[in-house]
CSV table of N, CA, C and O and ligand atoms in Angstrom, one decimal:
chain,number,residue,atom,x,y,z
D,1,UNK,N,-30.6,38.4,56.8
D,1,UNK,CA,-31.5,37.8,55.8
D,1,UNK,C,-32.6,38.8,55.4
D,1,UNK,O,-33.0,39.1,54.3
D,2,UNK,N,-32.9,39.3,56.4
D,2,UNK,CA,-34.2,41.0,55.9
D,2,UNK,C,-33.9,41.9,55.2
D,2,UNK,O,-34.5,42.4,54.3
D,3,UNK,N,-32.1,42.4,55.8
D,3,UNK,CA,-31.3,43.1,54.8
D,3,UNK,C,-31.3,43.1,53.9
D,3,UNK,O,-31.2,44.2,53.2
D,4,UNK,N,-31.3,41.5,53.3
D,4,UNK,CA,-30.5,41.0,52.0
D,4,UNK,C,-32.3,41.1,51.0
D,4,UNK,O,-32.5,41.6,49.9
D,5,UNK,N,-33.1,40.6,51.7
D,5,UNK,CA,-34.7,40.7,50.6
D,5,UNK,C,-34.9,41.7,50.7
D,5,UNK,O,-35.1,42.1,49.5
D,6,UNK,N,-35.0,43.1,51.9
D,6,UNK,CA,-34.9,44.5,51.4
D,6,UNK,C,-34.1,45.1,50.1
D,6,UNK,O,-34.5,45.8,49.2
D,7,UNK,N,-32.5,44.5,50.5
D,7,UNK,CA,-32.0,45.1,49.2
D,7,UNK,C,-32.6,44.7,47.4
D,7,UNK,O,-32.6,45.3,46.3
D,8,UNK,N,-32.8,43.6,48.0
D,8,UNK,CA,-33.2,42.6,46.3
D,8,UNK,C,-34.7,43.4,45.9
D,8,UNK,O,-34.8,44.0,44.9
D,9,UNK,N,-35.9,43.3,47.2
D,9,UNK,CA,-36.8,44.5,46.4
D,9,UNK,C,-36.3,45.5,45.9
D,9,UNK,O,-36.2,45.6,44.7
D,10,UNK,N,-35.9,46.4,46.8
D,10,UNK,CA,-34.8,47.9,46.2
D,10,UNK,C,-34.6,47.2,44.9
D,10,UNK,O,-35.4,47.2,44.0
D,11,UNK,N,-33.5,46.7,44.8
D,11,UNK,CA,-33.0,46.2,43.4
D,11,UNK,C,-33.9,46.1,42.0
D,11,UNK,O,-33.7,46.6,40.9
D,12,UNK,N,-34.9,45.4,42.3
D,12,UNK,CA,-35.8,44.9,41.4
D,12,UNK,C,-36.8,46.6,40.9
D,12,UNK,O,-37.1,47.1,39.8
D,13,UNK,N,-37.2,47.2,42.5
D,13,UNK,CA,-37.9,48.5,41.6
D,13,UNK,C,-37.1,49.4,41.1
D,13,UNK,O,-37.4,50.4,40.4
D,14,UNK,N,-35.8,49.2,41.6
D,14,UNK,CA,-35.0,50.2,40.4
D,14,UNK,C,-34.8,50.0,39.4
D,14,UNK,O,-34.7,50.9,38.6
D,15,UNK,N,-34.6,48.6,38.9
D,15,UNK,CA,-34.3,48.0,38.2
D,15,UNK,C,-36.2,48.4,36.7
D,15,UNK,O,-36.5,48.6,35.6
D,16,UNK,N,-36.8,48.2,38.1
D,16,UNK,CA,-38.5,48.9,37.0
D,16,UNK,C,-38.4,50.0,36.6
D,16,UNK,O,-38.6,50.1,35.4
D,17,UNK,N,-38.3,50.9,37.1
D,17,UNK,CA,-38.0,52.3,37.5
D,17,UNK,C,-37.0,52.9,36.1
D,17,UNK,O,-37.3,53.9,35.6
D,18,UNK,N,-36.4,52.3,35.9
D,18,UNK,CA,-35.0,52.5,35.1
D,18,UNK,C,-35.7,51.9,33.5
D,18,UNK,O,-35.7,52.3,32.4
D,19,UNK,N,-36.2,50.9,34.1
D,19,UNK,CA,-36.5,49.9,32.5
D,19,UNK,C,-37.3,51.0,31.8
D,19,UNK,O,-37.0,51.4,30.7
D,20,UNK,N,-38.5,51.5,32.8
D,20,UNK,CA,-39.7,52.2,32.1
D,20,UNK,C,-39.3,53.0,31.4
D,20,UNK,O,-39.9,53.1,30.3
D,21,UNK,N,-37.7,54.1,31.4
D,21,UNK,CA,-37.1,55.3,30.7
D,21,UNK,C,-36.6,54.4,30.0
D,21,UNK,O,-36.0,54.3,31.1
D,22,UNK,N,-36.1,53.6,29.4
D,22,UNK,CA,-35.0,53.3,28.7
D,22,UNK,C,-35.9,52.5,27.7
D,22,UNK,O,-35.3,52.0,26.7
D,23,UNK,N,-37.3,52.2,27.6
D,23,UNK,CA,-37.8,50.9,27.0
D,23,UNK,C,-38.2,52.1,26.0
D,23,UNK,O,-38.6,51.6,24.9
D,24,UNK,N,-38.3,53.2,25.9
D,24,UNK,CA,-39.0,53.6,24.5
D,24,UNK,C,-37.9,54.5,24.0
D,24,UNK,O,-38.0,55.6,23.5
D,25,UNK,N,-36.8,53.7,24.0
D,25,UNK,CA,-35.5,54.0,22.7
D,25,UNK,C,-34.6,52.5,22.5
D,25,UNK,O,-33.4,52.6,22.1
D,26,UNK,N,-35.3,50.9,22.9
D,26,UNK,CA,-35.1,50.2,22.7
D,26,UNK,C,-35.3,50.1,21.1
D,26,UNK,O,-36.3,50.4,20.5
D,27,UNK,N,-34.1,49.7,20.5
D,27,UNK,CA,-33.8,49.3,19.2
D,27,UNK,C,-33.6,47.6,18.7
D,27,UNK,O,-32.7,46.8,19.0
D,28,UNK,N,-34.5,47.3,18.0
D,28,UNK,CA,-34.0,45.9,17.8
D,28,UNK,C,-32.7,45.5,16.9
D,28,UNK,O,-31.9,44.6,17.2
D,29,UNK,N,-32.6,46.3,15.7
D,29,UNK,CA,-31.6,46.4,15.7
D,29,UNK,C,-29.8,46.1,16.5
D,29,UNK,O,-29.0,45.2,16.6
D,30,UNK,N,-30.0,47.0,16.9
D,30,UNK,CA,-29.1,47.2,17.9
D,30,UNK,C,-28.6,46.1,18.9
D,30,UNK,O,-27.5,45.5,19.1
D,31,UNK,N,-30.1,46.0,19.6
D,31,UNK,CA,-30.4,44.4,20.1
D,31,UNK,C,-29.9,43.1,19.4
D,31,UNK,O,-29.3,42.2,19.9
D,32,UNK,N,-30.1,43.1,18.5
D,32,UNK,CA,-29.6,42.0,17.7
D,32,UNK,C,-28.4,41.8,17.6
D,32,UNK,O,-28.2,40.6,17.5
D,33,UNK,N,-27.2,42.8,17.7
D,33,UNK,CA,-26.0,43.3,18.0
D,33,UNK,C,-25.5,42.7,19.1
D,33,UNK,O,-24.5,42.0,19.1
D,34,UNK,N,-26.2,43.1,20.3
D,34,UNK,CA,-26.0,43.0,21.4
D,34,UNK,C,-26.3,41.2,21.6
D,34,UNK,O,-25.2,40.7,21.8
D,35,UNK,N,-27.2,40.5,21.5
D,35,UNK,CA,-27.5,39.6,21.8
D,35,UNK,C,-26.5,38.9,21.1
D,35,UNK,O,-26.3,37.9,21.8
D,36,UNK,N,-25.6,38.8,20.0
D,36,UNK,CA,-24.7,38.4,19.1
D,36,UNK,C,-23.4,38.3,20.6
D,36,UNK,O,-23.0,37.4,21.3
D,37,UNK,N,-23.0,39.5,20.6
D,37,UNK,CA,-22.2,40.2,21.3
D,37,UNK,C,-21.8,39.3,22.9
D,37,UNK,O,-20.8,38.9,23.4
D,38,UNK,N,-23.1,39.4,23.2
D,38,UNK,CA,-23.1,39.2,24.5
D,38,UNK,C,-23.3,37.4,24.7
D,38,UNK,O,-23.5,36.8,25.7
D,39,UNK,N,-23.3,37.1,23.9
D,39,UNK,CA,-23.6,35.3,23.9
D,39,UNK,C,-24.4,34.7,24.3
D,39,UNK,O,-24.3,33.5,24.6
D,40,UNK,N,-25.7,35.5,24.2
D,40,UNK,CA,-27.2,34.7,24.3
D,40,UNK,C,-26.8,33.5,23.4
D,40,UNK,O,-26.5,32.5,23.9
D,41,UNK,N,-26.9,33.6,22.1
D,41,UNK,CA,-27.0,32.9,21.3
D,41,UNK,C,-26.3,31.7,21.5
D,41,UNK,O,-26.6,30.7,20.9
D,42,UNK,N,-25.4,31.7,22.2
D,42,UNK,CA,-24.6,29.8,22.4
D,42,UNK,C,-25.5,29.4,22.8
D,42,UNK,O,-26.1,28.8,22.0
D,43,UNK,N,-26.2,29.5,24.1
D,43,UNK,CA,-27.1,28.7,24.6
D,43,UNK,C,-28.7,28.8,23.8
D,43,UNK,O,-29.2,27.8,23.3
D,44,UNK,N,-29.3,29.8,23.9
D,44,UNK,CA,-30.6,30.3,23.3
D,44,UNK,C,-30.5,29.9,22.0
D,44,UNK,O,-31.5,29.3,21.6
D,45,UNK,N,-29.7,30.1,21.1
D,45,UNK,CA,-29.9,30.1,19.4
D,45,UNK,C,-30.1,31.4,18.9
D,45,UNK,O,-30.9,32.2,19.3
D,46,UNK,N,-29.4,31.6,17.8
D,46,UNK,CA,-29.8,32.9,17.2
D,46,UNK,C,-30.4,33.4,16.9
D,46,UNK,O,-30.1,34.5,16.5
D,47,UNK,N,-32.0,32.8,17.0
D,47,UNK,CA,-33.3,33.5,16.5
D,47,UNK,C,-34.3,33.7,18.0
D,47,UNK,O,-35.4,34.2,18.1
D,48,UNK,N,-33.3,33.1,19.1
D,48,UNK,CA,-34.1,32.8,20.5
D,48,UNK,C,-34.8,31.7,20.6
D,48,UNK,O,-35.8,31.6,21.5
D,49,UNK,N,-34.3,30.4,19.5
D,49,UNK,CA,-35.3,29.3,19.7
D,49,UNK,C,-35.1,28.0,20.2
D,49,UNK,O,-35.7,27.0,20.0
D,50,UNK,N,-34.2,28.3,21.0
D,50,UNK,CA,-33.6,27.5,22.5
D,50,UNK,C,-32.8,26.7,21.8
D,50,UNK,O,-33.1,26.3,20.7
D,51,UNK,N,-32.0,26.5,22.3
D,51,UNK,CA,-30.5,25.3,22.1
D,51,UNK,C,-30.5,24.0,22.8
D,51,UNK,O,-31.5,23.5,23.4
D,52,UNK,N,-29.6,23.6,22.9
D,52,UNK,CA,-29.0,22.0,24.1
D,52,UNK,C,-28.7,22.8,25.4
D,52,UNK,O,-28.5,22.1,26.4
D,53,UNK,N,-28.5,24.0,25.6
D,53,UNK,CA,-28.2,24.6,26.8
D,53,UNK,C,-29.6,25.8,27.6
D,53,UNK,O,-29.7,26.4,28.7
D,54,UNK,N,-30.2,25.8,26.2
D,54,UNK,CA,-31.0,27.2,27.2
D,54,UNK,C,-32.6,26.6,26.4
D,54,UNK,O,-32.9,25.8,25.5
D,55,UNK,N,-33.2,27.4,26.9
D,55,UNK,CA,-34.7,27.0,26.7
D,55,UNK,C,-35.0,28.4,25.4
D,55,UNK,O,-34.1,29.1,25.0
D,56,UNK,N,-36.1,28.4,25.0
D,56,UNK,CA,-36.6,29.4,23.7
D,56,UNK,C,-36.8,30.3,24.0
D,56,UNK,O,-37.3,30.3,25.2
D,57,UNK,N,-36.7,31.4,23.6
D,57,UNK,CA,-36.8,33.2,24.3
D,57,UNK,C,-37.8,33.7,23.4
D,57,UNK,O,-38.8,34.3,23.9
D,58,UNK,N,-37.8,33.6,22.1
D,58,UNK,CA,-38.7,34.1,21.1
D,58,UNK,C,-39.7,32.9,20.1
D,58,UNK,O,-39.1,31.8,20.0
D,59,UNK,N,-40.9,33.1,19.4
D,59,UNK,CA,-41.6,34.6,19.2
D,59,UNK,C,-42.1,34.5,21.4
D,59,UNK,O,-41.8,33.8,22.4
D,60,UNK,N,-42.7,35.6,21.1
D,60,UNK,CA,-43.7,36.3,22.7
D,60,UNK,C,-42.3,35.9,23.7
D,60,UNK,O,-42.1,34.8,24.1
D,61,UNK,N,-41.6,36.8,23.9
D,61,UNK,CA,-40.2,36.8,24.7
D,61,UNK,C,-41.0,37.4,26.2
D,61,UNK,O,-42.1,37.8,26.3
D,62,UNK,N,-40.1,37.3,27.0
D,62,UNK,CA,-40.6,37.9,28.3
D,62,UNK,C,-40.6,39.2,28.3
D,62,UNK,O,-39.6,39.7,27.7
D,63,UNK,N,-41.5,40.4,29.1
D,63,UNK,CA,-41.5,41.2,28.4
D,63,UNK,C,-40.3,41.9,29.6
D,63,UNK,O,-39.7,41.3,30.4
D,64,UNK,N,-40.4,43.0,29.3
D,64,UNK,CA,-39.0,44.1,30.0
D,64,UNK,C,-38.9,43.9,31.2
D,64,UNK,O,-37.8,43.5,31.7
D,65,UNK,N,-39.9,44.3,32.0
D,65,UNK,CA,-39.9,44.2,33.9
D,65,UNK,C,-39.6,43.2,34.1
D,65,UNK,O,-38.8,43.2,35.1
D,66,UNK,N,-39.9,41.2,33.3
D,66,UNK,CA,-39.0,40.6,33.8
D,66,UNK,C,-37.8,40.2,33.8
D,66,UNK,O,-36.9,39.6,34.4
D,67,UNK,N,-38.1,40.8,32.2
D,67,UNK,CA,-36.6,40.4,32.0
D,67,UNK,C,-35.0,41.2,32.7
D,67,UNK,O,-34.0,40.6,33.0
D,68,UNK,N,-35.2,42.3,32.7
D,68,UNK,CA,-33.9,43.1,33.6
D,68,UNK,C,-33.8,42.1,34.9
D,68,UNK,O,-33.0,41.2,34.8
D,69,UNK,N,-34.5,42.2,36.0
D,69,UNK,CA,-34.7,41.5,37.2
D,69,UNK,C,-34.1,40.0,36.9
D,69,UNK,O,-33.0,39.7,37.3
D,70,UNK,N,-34.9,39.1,36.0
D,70,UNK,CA,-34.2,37.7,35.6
D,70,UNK,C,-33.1,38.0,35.6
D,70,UNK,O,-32.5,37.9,36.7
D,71,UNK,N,-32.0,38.8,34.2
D,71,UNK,CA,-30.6,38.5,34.2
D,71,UNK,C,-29.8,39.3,35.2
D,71,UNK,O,-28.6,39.1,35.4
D,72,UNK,N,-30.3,39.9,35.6
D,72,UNK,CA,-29.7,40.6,37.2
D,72,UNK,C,-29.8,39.0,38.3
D,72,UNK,O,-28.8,38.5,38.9
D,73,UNK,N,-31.0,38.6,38.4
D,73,UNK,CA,-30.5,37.7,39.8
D,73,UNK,C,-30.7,36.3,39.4
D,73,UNK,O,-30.7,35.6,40.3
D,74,UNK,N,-30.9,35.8,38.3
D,74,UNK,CA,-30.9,34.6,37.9
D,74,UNK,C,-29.6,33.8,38.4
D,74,UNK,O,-28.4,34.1,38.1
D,75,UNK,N,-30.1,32.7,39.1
D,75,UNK,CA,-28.8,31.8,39.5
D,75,UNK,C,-29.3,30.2,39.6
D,75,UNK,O,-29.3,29.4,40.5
D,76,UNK,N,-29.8,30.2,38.3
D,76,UNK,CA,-29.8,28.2,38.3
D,76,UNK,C,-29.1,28.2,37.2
D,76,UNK,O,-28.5,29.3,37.2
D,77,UNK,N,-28.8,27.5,36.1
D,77,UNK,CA,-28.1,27.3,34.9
D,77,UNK,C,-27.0,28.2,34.3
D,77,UNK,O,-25.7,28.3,34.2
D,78,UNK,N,-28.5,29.3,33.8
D,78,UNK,CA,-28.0,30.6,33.6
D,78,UNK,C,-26.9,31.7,34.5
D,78,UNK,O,-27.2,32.2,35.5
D,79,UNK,N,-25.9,31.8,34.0
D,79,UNK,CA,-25.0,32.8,34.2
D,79,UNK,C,-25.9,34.4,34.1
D,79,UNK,O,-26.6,34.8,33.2
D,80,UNK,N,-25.6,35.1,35.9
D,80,UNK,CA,-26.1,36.3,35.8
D,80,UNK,C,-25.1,37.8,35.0
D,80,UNK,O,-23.9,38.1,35.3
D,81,UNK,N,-25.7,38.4,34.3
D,81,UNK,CA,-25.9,39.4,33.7
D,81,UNK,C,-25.5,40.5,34.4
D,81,UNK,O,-26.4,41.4,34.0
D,82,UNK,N,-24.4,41.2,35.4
D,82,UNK,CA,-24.9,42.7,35.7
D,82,UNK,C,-24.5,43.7,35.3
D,82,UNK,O,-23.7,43.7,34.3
D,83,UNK,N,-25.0,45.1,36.1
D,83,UNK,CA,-24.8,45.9,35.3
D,83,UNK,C,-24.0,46.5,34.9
D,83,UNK,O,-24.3,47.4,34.0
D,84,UNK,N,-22.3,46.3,35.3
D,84,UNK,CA,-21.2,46.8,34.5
D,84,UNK,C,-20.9,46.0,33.0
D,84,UNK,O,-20.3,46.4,32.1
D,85,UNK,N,-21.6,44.6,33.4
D,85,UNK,CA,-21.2,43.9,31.8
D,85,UNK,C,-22.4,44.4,30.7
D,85,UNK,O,-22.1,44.9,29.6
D,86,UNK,N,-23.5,44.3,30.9
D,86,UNK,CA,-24.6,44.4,30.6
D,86,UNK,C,-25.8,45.6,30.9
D,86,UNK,O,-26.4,45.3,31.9
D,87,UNK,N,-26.3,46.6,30.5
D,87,UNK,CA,-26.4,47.8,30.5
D,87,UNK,C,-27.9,47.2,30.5
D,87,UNK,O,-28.2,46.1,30.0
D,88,UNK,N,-28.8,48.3,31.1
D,88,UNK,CA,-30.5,48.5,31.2
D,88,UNK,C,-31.0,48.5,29.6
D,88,UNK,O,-31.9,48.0,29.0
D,89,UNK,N,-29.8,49.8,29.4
D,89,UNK,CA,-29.9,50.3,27.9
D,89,UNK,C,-30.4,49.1,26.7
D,89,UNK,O,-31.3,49.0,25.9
D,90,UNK,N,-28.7,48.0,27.1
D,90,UNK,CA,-28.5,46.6,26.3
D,90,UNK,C,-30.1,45.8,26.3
D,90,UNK,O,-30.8,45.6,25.3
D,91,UNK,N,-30.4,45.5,27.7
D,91,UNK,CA,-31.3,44.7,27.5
D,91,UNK,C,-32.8,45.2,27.2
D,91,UNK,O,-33.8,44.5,27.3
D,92,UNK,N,-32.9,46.3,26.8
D,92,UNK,CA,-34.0,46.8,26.5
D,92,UNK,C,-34.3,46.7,24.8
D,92,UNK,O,-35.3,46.5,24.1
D,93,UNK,N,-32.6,47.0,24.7
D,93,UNK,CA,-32.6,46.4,22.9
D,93,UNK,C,-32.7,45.0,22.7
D,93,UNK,O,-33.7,44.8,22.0
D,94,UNK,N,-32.1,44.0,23.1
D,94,UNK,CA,-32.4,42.4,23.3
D,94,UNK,C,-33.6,42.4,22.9
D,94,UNK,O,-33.9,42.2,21.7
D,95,UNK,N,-34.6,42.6,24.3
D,95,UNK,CA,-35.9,42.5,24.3
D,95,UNK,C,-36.6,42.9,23.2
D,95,UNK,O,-37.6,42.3,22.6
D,96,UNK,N,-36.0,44.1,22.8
D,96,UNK,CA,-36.9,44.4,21.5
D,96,UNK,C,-36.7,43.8,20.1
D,96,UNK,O,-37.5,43.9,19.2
D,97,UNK,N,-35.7,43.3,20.1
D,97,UNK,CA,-35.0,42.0,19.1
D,97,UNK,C,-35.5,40.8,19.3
D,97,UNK,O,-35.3,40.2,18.2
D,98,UNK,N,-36.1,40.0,20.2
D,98,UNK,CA,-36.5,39.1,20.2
D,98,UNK,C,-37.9,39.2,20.0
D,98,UNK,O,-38.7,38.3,19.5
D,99,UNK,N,-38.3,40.6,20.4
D,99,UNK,CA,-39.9,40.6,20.0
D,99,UNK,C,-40.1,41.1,18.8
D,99,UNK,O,-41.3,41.4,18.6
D,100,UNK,N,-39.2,41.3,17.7
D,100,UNK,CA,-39.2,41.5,16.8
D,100,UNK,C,-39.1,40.1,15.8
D,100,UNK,O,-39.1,40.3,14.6
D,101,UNK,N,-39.1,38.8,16.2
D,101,UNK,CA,-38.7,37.7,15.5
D,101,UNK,C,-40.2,36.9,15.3
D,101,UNK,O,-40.7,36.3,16.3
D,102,UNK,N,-40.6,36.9,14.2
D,102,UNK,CA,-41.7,36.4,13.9
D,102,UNK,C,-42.5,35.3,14.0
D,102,UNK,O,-42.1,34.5,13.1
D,103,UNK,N,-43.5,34.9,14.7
D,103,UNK,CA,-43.9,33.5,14.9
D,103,UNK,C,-43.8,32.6,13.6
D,103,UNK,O,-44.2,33.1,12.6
D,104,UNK,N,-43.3,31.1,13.8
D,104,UNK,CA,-43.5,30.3,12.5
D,104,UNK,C,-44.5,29.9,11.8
D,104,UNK,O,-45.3,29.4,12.5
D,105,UNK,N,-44.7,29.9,10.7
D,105,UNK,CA,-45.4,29.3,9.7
D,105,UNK,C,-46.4,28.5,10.5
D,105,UNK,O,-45.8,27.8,11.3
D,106,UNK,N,-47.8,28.3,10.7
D,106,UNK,CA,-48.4,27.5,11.0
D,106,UNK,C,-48.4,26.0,10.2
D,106,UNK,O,-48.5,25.8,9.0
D,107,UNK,N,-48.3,25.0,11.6
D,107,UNK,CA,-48.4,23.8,10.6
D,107,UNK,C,-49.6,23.3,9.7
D,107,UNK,O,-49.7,22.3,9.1
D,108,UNK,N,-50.3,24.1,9.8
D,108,UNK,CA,-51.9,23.6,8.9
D,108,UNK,C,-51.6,24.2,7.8
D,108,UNK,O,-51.9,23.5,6.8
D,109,UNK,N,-51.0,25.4,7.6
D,109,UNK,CA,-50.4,25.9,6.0
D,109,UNK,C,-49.2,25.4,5.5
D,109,UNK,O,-48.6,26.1,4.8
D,110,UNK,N,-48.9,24.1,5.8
D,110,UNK,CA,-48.1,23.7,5.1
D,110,UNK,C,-48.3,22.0,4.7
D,110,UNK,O,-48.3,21.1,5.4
D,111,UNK,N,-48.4,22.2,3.1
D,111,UNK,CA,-49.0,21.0,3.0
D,111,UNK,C,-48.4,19.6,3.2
D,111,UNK,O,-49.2,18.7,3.2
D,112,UNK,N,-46.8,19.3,3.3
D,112,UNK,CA,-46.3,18.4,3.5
D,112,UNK,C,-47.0,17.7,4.9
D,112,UNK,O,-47.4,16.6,4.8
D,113,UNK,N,-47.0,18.6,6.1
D,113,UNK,CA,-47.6,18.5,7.5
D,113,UNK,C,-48.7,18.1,7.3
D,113,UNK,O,-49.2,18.0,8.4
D,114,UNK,N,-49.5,17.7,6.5
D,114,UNK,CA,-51.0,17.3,6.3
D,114,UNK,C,-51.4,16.6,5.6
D,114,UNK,O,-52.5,16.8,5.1
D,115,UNK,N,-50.5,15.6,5.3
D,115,UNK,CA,-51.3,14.5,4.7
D,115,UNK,C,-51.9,13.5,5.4
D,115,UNK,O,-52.5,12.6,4.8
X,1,LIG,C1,-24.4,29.5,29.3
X,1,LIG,C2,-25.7,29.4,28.7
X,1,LIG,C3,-26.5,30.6,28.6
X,1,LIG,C4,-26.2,31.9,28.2
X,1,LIG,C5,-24.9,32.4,27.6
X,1,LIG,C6,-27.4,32.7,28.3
X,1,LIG,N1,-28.5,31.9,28.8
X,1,LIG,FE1,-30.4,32.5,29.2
X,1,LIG,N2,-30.8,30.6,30.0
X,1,LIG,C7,-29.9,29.6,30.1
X,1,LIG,C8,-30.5,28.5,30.8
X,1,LIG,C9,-29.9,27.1,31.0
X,1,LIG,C10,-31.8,28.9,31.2
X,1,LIG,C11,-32.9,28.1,31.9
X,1,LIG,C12,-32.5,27.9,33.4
X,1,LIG,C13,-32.5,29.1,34.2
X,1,LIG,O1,-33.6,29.8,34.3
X,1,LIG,O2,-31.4,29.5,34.7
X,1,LIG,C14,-32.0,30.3,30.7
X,1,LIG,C15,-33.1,31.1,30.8
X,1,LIG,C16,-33.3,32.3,30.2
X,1,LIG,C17,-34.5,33.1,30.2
X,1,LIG,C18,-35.8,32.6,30.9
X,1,LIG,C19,-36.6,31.9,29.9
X,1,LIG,C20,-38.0,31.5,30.5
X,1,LIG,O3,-38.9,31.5,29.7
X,1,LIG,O4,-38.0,31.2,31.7
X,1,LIG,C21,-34.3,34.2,29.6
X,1,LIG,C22,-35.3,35.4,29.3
X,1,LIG,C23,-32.9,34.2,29.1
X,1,LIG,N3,-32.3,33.0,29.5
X,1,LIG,C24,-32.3,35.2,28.4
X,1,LIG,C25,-30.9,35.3,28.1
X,1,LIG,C26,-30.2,36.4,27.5
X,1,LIG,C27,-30.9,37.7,27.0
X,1,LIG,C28,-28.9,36.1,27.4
X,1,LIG,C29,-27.8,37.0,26.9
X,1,LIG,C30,-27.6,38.2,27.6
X,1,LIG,C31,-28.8,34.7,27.9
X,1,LIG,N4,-30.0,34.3,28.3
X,1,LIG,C32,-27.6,34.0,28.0
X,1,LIG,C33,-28.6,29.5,29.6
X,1,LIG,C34,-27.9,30.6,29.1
């Protein structure tokens, strides 16, 4: 049992360790690719604005440090992510694809919403 939370810390600061080099050649682009690819979007929705299966990822997504860690050991609903399917590289582009997706229209500028 000490073994096993020793390795999972290990895990998680490598997992930081690794994000910090890889987060400043994150492409959203790319990401967007990837998140197509990889089947976020069945459950999340294509824009990240949650489906019948997964909750909303975007706009203000989680940012990089949690996110690597989540799809590495996430184990309630969500199917985990590792690293031979799913690359540091991958989710660094995701991330920057979903933070690239713009908050909606406020409802006070829209006049239908206000009468
Ligand atoms: C089979 C459906 C499914 C797929 C495919 C899936 N997710 Fe999820 N995701 C979920 C569910 C359900 C939750 C909420 C329950 C949980 O935390 O396990 C979740 C939670 C999350 C969260 C946490 C959201 C929060 O605010 O707590 C993130 C981030 C996330 N998913 C990202 C992704 C990414 C990125 C992919 C693609 C690599 C992906 N998911 C693929 C179903 C899915």
């Amino acid at each position: 049992m000490r073994v096993s939370n020793l390795l999972t810390t290990a895990a998680l600061a490598a997992g930081f360790f690794v994000t910090q080099g890889s987060a400043f050649a994150a492409d959203a682009q790319k990401g967007k690719t990837a998140y197509a690819k990889y089947g976020c979007w069945q459950c999340h929705g294509y824009l990240g604005q949650g489906g019948g299966a997964g909750p909303k990822l975007a706009p203000e997504p989680m940012p990089l440090v949690a996110l690597v860690p989540f799809l590495r050991h996430t184990n309630g609903a969500m199917p985990p992510y590792m690293e031979p399917v799913l690359s540091d590289a991958d989710i660094a582009d995701i991330q920057a694809y979903l933070a690239s997706i713009p908050k909606p229209a406020d409802y006070k500028s829209i006049p239908l919403l206000n009468q």
